[in-house]
Coordinates of C-alpha atoms and ligand atoms in Angstrom, one line a residue:
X37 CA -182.5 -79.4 -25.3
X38 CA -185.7 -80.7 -23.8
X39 CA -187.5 -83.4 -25.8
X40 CA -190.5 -80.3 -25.9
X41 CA -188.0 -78.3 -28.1
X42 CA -186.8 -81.1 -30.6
X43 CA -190.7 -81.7 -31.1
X44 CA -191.5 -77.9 -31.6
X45 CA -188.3 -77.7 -33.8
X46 CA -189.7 -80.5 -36.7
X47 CA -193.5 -79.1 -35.9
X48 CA -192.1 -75.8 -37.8
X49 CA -190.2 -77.6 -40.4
X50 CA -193.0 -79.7 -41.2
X51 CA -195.4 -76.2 -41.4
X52 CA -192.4 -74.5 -43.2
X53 CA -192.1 -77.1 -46.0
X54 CA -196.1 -77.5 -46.1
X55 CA -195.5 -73.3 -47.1
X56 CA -194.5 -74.6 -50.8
X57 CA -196.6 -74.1 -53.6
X58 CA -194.4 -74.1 -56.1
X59 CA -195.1 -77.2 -58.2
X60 CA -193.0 -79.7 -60.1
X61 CA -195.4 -82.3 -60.1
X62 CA -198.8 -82.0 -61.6
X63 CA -202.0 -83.3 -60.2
X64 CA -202.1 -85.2 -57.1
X65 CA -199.7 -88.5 -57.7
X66 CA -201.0 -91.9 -56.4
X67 CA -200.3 -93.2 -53.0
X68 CA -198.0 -96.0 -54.2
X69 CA -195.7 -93.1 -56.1
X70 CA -195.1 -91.4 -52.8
X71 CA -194.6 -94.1 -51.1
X72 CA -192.1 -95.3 -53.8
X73 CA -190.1 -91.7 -53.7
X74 CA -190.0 -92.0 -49.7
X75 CA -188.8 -95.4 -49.7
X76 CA -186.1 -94.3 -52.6
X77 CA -185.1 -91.2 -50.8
X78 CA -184.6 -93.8 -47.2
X79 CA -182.7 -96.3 -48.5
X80 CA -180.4 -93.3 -51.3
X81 CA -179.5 -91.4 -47.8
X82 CA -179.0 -94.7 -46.0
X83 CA -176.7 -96.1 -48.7
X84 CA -174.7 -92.4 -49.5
X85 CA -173.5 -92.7 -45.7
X86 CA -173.1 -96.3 -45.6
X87 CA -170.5 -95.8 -48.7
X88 CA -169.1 -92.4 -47.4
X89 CA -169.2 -92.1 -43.7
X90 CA -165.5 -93.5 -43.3
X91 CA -164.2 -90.5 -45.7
X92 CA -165.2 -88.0 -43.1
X93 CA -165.7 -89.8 -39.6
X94 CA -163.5 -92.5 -37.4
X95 CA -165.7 -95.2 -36.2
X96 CA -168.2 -96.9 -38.4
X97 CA -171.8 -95.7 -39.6
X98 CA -175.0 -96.8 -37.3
X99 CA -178.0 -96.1 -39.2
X100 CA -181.2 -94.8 -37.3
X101 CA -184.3 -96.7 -37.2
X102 CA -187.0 -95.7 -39.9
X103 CA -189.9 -96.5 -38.6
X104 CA -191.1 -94.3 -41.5
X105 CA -195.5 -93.2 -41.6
X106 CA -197.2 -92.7 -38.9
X107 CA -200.8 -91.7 -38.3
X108 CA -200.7 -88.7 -35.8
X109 CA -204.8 -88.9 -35.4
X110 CA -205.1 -92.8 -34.7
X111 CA -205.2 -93.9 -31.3
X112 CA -202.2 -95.9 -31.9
X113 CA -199.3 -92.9 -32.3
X114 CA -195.8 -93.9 -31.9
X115 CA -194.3 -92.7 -28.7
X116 CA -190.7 -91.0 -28.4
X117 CA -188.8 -90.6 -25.1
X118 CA -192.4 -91.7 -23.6
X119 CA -194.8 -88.6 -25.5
X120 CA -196.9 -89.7 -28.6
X121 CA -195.7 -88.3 -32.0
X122 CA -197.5 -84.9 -33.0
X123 CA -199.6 -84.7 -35.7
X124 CA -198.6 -83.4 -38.8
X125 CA -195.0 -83.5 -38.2
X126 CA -191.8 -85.7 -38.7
X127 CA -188.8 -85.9 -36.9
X128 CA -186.2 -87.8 -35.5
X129 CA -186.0 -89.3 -31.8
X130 CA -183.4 -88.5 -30.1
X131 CA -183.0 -90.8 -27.3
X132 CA -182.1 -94.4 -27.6
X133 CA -184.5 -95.2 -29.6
X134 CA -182.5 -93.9 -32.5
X135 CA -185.5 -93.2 -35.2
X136 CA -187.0 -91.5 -38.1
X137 CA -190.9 -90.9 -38.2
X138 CA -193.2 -88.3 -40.6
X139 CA -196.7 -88.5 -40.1
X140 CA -198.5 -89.8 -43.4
X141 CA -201.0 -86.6 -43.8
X142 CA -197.8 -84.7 -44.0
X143 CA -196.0 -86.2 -46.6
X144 CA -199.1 -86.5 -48.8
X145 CA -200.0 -83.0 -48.4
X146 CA -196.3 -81.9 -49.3
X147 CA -195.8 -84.4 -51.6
X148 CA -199.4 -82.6 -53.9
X149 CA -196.6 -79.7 -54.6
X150 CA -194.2 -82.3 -56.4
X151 CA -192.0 -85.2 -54.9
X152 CA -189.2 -83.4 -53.8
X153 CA -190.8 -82.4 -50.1
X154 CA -190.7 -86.2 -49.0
X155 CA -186.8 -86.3 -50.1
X156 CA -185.9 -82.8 -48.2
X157 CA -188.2 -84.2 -45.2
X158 CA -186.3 -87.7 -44.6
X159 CA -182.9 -86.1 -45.8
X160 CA -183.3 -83.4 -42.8
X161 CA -184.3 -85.5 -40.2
X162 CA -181.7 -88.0 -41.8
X163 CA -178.8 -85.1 -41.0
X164 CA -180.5 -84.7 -37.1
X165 CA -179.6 -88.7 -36.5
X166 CA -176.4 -87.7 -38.3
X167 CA -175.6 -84.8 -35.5
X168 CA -176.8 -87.2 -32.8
X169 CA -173.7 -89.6 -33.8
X170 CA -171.2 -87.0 -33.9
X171 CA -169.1 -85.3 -31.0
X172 CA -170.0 -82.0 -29.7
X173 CA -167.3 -80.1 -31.5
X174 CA -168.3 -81.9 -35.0
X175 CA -172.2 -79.8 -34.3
X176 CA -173.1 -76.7 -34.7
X177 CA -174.8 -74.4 -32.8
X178 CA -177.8 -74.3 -34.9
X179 CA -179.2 -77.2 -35.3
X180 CA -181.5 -77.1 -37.7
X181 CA -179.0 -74.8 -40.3
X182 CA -176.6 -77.9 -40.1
X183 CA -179.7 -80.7 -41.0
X184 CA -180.1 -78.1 -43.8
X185 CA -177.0 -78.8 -44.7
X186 CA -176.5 -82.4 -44.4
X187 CA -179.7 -82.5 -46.2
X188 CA -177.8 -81.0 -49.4
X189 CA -175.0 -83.2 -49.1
X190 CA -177.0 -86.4 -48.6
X191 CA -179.3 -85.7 -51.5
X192 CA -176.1 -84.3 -53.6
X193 CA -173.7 -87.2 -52.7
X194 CA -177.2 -90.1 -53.4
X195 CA -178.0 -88.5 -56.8
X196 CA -173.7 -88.4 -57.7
X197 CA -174.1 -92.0 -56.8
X198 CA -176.6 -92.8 -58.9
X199 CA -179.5 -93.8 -56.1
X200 CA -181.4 -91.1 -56.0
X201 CA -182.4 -89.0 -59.1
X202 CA -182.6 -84.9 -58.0
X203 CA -182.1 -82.6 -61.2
X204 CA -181.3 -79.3 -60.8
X205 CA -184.8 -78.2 -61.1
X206 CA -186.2 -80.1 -58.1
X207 CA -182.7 -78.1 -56.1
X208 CA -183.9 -75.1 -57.1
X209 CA -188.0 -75.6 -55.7
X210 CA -185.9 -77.3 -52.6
X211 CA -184.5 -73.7 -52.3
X212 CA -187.4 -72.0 -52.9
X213 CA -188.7 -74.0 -49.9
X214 CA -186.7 -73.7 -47.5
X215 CA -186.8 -69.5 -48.0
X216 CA -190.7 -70.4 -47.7
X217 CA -190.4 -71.5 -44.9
X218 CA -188.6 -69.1 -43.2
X219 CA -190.7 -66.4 -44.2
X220 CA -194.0 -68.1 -43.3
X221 CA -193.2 -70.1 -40.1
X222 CA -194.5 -68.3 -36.8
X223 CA -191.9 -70.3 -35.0
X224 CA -188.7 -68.7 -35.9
X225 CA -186.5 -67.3 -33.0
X226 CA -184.1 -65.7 -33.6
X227 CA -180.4 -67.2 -32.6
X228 CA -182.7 -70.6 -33.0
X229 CA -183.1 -71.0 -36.4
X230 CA -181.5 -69.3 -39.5
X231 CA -183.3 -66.7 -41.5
X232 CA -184.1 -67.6 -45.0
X233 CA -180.8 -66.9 -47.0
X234 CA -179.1 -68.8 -44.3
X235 CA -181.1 -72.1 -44.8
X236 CA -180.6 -71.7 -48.2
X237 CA -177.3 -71.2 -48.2
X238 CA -176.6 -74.2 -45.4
X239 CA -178.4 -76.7 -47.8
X240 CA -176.4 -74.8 -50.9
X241 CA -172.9 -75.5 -49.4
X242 CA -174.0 -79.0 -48.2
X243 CA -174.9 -79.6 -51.8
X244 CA -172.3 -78.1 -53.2
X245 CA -168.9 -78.6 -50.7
X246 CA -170.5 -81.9 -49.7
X247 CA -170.3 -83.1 -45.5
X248 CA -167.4 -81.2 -44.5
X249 CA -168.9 -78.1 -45.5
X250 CA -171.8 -78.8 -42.6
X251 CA -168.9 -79.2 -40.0
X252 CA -167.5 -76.3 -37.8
X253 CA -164.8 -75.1 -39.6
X254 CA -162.4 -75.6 -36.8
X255 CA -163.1 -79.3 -37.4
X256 CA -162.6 -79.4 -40.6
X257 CA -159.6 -77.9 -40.5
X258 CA -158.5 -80.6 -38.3
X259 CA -159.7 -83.2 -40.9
X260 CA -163.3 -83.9 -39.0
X261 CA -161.6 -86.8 -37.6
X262 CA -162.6 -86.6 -34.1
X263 CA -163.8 -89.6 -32.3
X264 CA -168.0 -90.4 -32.8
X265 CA -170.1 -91.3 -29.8
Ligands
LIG140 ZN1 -185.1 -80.2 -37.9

């Protein structure tokens, strides 16, 4: 993949999830409560595969760099594999730079719609640095369907331990995103991206069967203990 295609890729999540209007949180919350929820959503992933990675990988857990907001209009943008950070997006770099980034116009214009957009945005990108550590076999072909489902998992497995807190209501306007966005996004291809009852169901059965149900099932079967990078 060229580093044009993992940029377009998070341009159409970050449209897709910007598609939700259904609310859970009412008026616009302060800047300080979303940057609260962000920085609770970072460090419940962080901490769900710092506890957990051994009971599905060999090797030990790396985490990615955050280097969290960003300000895709200053003059100043973050660079990644040498080309400034879009606008409006978030993403993970890919190259060795390792790192997590959401422009802060995108969060805050998600996060207007309830608090729950700023958890699915750093879990997804969360499950890309997630692929990136894992052998070929251990990824699927569609990319974004298996952050979808790592998404689920992380966000499932923080709230079971206690981190982060994600009732079922916030799951179900998570769902009603992610079909959202596959309905409204210009960018879907087809073979590229999963229609909208496949993203739902990818972040379903990563909430619900937890990490191994976001691995090929050949590798499961074989105990998704194949060697990491
Ligand atoms: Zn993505």
């Amino acid at each position: 993949m060229t580093h044009q295609l993992r940029v377009r890729v998070c341009a159409v999540l970050a449209a897709a999830l910007l598609a939700v209007s259904g609310g859970y949180a009412y008026g616009a919350p302060a800047r300080d409560d979303m940057d609260l929820d962000i920085e609770t959503a970072v460090q419940g992933v962080d901490a769900f595969w710092d506890a957990h990675w051994s009971e599905f990988f060999t090797e030990t857990y790396v985490p990615p760099t955050v280097l969290g907001e960003y300000d895709g209009a200053s003059a100043d943008v973050p660079t990644c594999d040498g080309e400034p950070l879009a606008d409006d997006n978030a993403f993970y770099c890919r190259t060795d730079e390792d790192y997590l980034a959401w422009d802060t116009d995108l969060m805050r214009s998600g996060y207007r719609y309830g608090d729950a957009f700023v958890y699915l945005v750093v879990a997804h990108e969360w499950g890309h640095a997630i692929q990136n550590r894992l052998d070929a076999e251990l990824q699927t072909v569609d990319a974004e369907l298996q952050a979808d489902c790592l998404a689920g998992a992380e966000l499932e497995g923080a709230a079971q331990d206690g981190t982060v807190v994600f009732d079922s209501g916030d799951v179900d306007e998570v769902r009603t995103a992610l079909v959202r966005d596959a309905d409204q996004t210009p960018w879907t291809k087809e073979g590229d991206h999963g229609s909208a009852s496949e993203r739902v169901d990818a972040f379903a059965t990563g909430q619900e069967v937890g990490v191994e149900g976001c691995l090929p099932q050949e590798a499961s079967a074989e105990g998704a203990s194949a060697p990491v990078r």
